[in-house]
Short mmCIF file of C-alpha atoms in Angstrom, two decimals:
data_model
loop_
_atom_site.label_atom_id
_atom_site.label_comp_id
_atom_site.label_asym_id
_atom_site.label_seq_id
_atom_site.Cartn_x
_atom_site.Cartn_y
_atom_site.Cartn_z
CA MET H 1 40.32 -90.04 -107.73
CA PRO H 2 39.64 -86.40 -108.20
CA ILE H 3 42.75 -84.49 -106.10
CA SER H 4 40.93 -80.98 -104.11
CA PHE H 5 43.19 -78.43 -102.85
CA LYS H 6 41.91 -76.62 -99.67
CA PHE H 7 43.32 -72.34 -99.20
CA ARG H 8 43.15 -71.13 -96.01
CA PHE H 9 44.10 -67.39 -95.57
CA GLN H 10 44.19 -65.29 -92.28
CA PHE H 11 42.64 -61.66 -92.63
CA ARG H 12 44.65 -59.23 -90.24
CA TRP H 13 43.44 -55.57 -90.45
CA ILE H 14 47.34 -54.39 -89.26
CA PRO H 15 48.99 -55.78 -92.07
CA PHE H 16 46.30 -54.71 -94.33
CA VAL H 17 46.26 -51.43 -93.94
CA VAL H 18 50.80 -51.75 -93.59
CA MET H 19 49.87 -52.81 -96.69
CA LEU H 20 48.18 -50.86 -98.53
CA LEU H 21 50.23 -47.70 -97.03
CA LEU H 22 53.78 -49.04 -99.17
CA VAL H 23 51.66 -49.82 -102.27
CA ALA H 24 50.24 -46.59 -102.39
CA LEU H 25 53.54 -44.71 -101.54
CA GLY H 26 55.75 -47.33 -104.05
CA LEU H 27 52.89 -46.39 -106.82
CA SER H 28 52.99 -42.93 -106.49
CA LEU H 29 56.78 -42.49 -106.34
CA ALA H 30 57.09 -44.73 -109.60
CA GLN H 31 54.42 -42.52 -111.23
CA TRP H 32 56.56 -39.38 -110.33
CA GLN H 33 59.67 -41.45 -111.78
CA GLN H 34 57.76 -41.50 -114.62
CA ARG H 35 56.42 -38.19 -114.98
CA ARG H 36 60.48 -36.99 -114.11
CA ALA H 37 61.43 -39.03 -117.14
CA ASP H 38 58.68 -38.41 -119.60
CA GLU H 39 59.47 -34.58 -118.87
CA LYS H 40 63.26 -34.94 -119.70
CA ILE H 41 62.57 -37.09 -122.60
CA ALA H 42 59.95 -34.06 -123.80
CA ARG H 43 63.30 -32.30 -123.06
CA ALA H 44 65.33 -33.59 -125.08
CA ALA H 45 63.54 -33.91 -127.91
CA ARG H 46 63.06 -30.20 -127.93
CA LEU H 47 66.62 -29.72 -127.98
CA GLN H 48 66.91 -32.18 -130.83
CA ALA H 49 64.18 -29.79 -132.68
CA GLY H 50 66.30 -26.53 -131.90
CA ASN H 51 69.90 -27.77 -132.72
CA LEU H 52 68.25 -28.73 -136.41
CA ALA H 53 65.78 -25.21 -137.06
CA ALA H 54 67.51 -22.15 -137.97
CA PRO H 55 68.20 -19.52 -135.69
CA LEU H 56 65.41 -17.41 -134.46
CA ALA H 57 65.69 -13.43 -134.43
CA LEU H 58 64.93 -12.64 -131.11
CA GLY H 59 63.02 -8.77 -131.47
CA ALA H 60 61.42 -6.37 -129.05
CA ALA H 61 57.96 -6.88 -128.77
CA PRO H 62 57.87 -7.97 -125.18
CA MET H 63 57.17 -11.88 -124.59
CA LEU H 64 54.87 -13.44 -122.80
CA PRO H 65 56.43 -16.16 -120.37
CA GLN H 66 54.80 -19.21 -122.15
CA ASP H 67 56.22 -17.84 -125.48
CA ALA H 68 59.27 -17.88 -124.06
CA GLN H 69 58.63 -21.57 -122.82
CA ALA H 70 57.97 -22.68 -126.63
CA ILE H 71 61.34 -21.13 -127.77
CA GLU H 72 63.25 -22.90 -124.70
CA TYR H 73 66.72 -24.50 -126.45
CA ARG H 74 65.84 -23.11 -129.54
CA ARG H 75 68.98 -20.68 -131.08
CA VAL H 76 68.40 -18.05 -131.65
CA THR H 77 70.28 -14.57 -132.67
CA VAL H 78 69.81 -10.97 -131.60
CA SER H 79 71.19 -7.24 -132.37
CA GLY H 80 71.83 -4.23 -129.79
CA HIS H 81 74.97 -3.92 -127.55
CA PHE H 82 75.78 -4.59 -123.91
CA VAL H 83 75.04 -2.59 -120.39
CA PRO H 84 78.06 -4.00 -118.88
CA ALA H 85 77.36 -1.74 -115.71
CA TRP H 86 74.74 -4.15 -114.54
CA THR H 87 76.52 -7.25 -115.47
CA VAL H 88 76.80 -10.00 -112.15
CA TYR H 89 78.27 -13.05 -111.20
CA LEU H 90 77.21 -15.96 -110.08
CA ASP H 91 79.10 -18.12 -108.10
CA ASN H 92 79.73 -21.72 -107.55
CA ARG H 93 80.37 -22.53 -111.16
CA PRO H 94 82.57 -24.89 -111.28
CA TYR H 95 84.08 -25.68 -114.82
CA ARG H 96 86.32 -29.28 -115.64
CA GLY H 97 87.01 -28.64 -111.77
CA GLN H 98 87.66 -25.03 -111.65
CA ALA H 99 86.04 -22.92 -109.71
CA GLY H 100 84.69 -19.61 -111.05
CA PHE H 101 81.36 -17.40 -112.64
CA HIS H 102 79.01 -17.30 -114.81
CA VAL H 103 78.82 -13.97 -116.50
CA LEU H 104 75.71 -12.35 -116.91
CA THR H 105 74.76 -8.98 -118.70
CA PRO H 106 72.03 -7.25 -119.79
CA PHE H 107 71.53 -7.02 -123.72
CA ARG H 108 69.92 -3.93 -125.15
CA ILE H 109 67.78 -5.14 -128.10
CA ASP H 110 68.30 -2.76 -130.87
CA GLY H 111 66.02 0.45 -131.10
CA SER H 112 64.60 -0.34 -128.29
CA ASN H 113 64.09 0.20 -124.39
CA MET H 114 63.86 -3.81 -123.88
CA HIS H 115 66.70 -6.11 -122.86
CA VAL H 116 67.23 -9.62 -122.52
CA LEU H 117 69.60 -11.11 -120.72
CA VAL H 118 73.00 -12.93 -122.07
CA ALA H 119 75.35 -15.19 -120.13
CA GLN H 120 78.24 -14.50 -121.76
CA GLY H 121 80.38 -17.52 -120.12
CA TRP H 122 82.29 -19.28 -117.35
CA LEU H 123 85.36 -16.78 -115.89
CA PRO H 124 87.92 -18.83 -113.00
CA ARG H 125 88.09 -17.59 -109.74
CA ASN H 126 91.39 -16.11 -108.58
CA ASN H 127 91.84 -18.67 -105.16
CA ALA H 128 93.87 -15.42 -103.77
CA ASP H 129 91.03 -12.80 -103.99
CA ARG H 130 87.78 -14.40 -104.24
CA THR H 131 86.37 -10.88 -104.99
CA ARG H 132 88.67 -10.45 -107.84
CA ILE H 133 87.29 -10.73 -111.83
CA ALA H 134 89.68 -11.99 -113.91
CA ASP H 135 90.25 -9.89 -117.12
CA TYR H 136 87.53 -10.05 -120.23
CA SER H 137 86.29 -8.21 -122.54
CA THR H 138 82.88 -7.64 -122.98
CA PRO H 139 81.52 -5.95 -126.73
CA THR H 140 80.97 -1.89 -127.11
CA GLY H 141 79.17 -1.50 -130.00
CA THR H 142 76.37 -2.62 -132.03
CA VAL H 143 76.34 -6.50 -132.08
CA THR H 144 75.00 -9.12 -133.31
CA LEU H 145 74.88 -12.05 -131.23
CA GLN H 146 73.77 -16.40 -130.91
CA GLY H 147 73.16 -18.32 -128.80
CA VAL H 148 70.56 -20.90 -126.79
CA ALA H 149 67.41 -19.44 -125.36
CA ARG H 150 67.28 -20.88 -122.08
CA LEU H 151 64.51 -19.87 -118.69
CA ASN H 152 67.15 -19.24 -116.56
CA ALA H 153 70.45 -19.68 -116.04
CA GLY H 154 70.31 -22.56 -112.55
CA HIS H 155 70.26 -22.79 -108.95
CA VAL H 156 72.75 -23.56 -106.68
CA MET H 157 72.22 -24.04 -102.93
CA GLN H 158 72.24 -21.02 -101.44
CA LEU H 159 72.47 -20.47 -97.57
CA GLY H 160 70.75 -17.90 -95.64
CA THR H 161 68.84 -14.91 -97.34
CA ALA H 162 70.80 -13.29 -100.68
CA ALA H 163 72.25 -9.99 -100.53
CA PRO H 164 70.16 -7.24 -103.02
CA LEU H 165 71.42 -7.33 -106.41
CA LEU H 166 74.15 -4.81 -107.29
CA PRO H 167 76.13 -3.60 -110.07
CA GLN H 168 79.25 -6.08 -110.34
CA ALA H 169 77.69 -8.33 -107.42
CA ILE H 170 79.12 -12.05 -107.04
CA VAL H 171 76.45 -13.89 -106.52
CA GLN H 172 74.64 -17.20 -105.97
CA ASN H 173 71.84 -17.08 -107.64
CA ALA H 174 69.91 -14.40 -109.58
CA ASP H 175 66.78 -14.56 -112.07
CA ILE H 176 65.48 -12.24 -114.91
CA ALA H 177 62.74 -10.91 -112.71
CA GLN H 178 65.21 -9.91 -109.65
CA LEU H 179 67.70 -8.79 -111.99
CA ALA H 180 64.81 -6.60 -113.77
CA GLN H 181 63.67 -5.02 -110.16
CA ALA H 182 67.24 -4.22 -109.19
CA SER H 183 68.45 -2.37 -112.67
CA GLY H 184 64.66 -0.31 -113.62
CA LEU H 185 65.35 -2.49 -117.25
CA ALA H 186 62.87 -4.15 -119.06
CA PHE H 187 63.75 -7.73 -119.43
CA GLN H 188 62.39 -10.65 -121.99
CA PRO H 189 61.27 -13.91 -119.94
CA LEU H 190 65.07 -15.67 -121.26
CA LEU H 191 68.43 -15.74 -121.23
CA ILE H 192 70.72 -16.43 -124.03
CA GLU H 193 73.47 -18.10 -123.38
CA GLN H 194 76.40 -17.09 -126.02
CA THR H 195 78.16 -18.95 -128.49
CA SER H 196 79.83 -16.50 -130.81
CA PRO H 197 80.45 -13.76 -132.08
CA GLU H 198 84.10 -15.55 -130.73
CA SER H 199 87.05 -13.79 -129.53
CA ALA H 200 90.15 -14.62 -127.41
CA LYS H 201 89.02 -12.30 -124.41
CA LEU H 202 85.66 -13.05 -124.08
CA PRO H 203 85.34 -15.79 -121.13
CA VAL H 204 84.70 -19.81 -121.81
CA ARG H 205 81.51 -20.54 -123.46
CA ASP H 206 81.81 -24.41 -123.35
CA TRP H 207 77.84 -24.63 -121.81
CA PRO H 208 76.92 -27.37 -120.06
CA ALA H 209 74.23 -29.81 -121.67
CA PRO H 210 70.73 -30.13 -119.88
CA ASP H 211 70.22 -33.23 -117.41
CA LEU H 212 68.48 -35.31 -119.34
CA GLY H 213 69.10 -38.75 -117.69
CA ALA H 214 65.63 -40.24 -118.44
CA ASP H 215 66.80 -43.62 -117.44
CA LYS H 216 67.69 -43.23 -114.16
CA HIS H 217 63.78 -41.98 -113.39
CA ARG H 218 62.65 -45.27 -115.18
CA GLY H 219 65.30 -46.78 -113.04
CA TYR H 220 63.87 -45.77 -109.34
CA ALA H 221 60.48 -46.11 -111.36
CA PHE H 222 60.93 -49.50 -111.69
CA GLN H 223 62.11 -49.82 -107.61
CA TRP H 224 59.21 -48.03 -106.89
CA TYR H 225 56.78 -50.38 -108.82
CA ALA H 226 58.95 -53.43 -106.97
CA LEU H 227 58.72 -52.10 -103.60
CA ALA H 228 54.78 -52.12 -104.37
CA LEU H 229 54.27 -55.24 -105.48
CA MET H 230 57.09 -57.23 -102.52
CA ALA H 231 54.40 -55.62 -100.00
CA PHE H 232 51.42 -56.83 -101.71
CA LEU H 233 53.16 -60.47 -102.34
CA PHE H 234 54.57 -60.65 -98.66
CA PHE H 235 50.80 -59.53 -97.40
CA VAL H 236 49.26 -62.68 -99.12
CA PHE H 237 51.99 -64.84 -98.06
CA THR H 238 51.95 -64.32 -94.88
CA GLY H 239 48.44 -64.81 -94.31
CA PHE H 240 48.18 -68.36 -96.07
CA ARG H 241 51.41 -68.93 -94.23
CA ARG H 242 50.07 -67.90 -90.80
CA ALA H 243 46.24 -69.55 -91.95
CA LYS H 244 48.49 -73.16 -92.02
CA LYS H 245 50.24 -72.74 -89.27
CA SER H 246 46.91 -71.88 -87.00
CA PRO H 247 45.12 -75.18 -85.91
#
């Protein structure tokens, strides 16, 4: 004797629209998180390639922004001299639980008027006097330094309007374009996180590694995909359940 199954589904517009919105939201956010994961995977690959490649000599010829992006995370070397008069200090840069500053100083490239911004390292904050900078030594004369190319010095949360950049200023954030405008100096569109030469009086140069948490974004993407699937399944289940209960 053949067995037949009869399925009835009760369709309602409002639950259907809500389901579509939740599915669209879940898929959109999942894909955004997946793109973030892909970006960090690509960044990790560039970082690894940059560490393996020989240091790149940085010249004085003006670079385009896309040229700077192409060499981010590459080890670079450059010769010239520091311009300490226009050093600025980035506040709220903790190191191993201690408050402090990142020291940014223009570096004039040998035989030119072109500069590159160099992050010399980290200095501790004076807890008794926040405006007092710890003693450190910036090399004088011509020096050849090495470091890692970065596009910027990072950004921290800032409340209110930033004050104009001034020599020796303590600021929350500073980008290369701002410093170029304030100082009148010509800059390459990148920053060097200095790693050498070493000296006892130079700031700490234990630079934080870039955020490469791709797995975290993959986990978030999975959660958003799961939300979209649950919204669809809930709509289907409640439709069959309503139909079963109706006469």
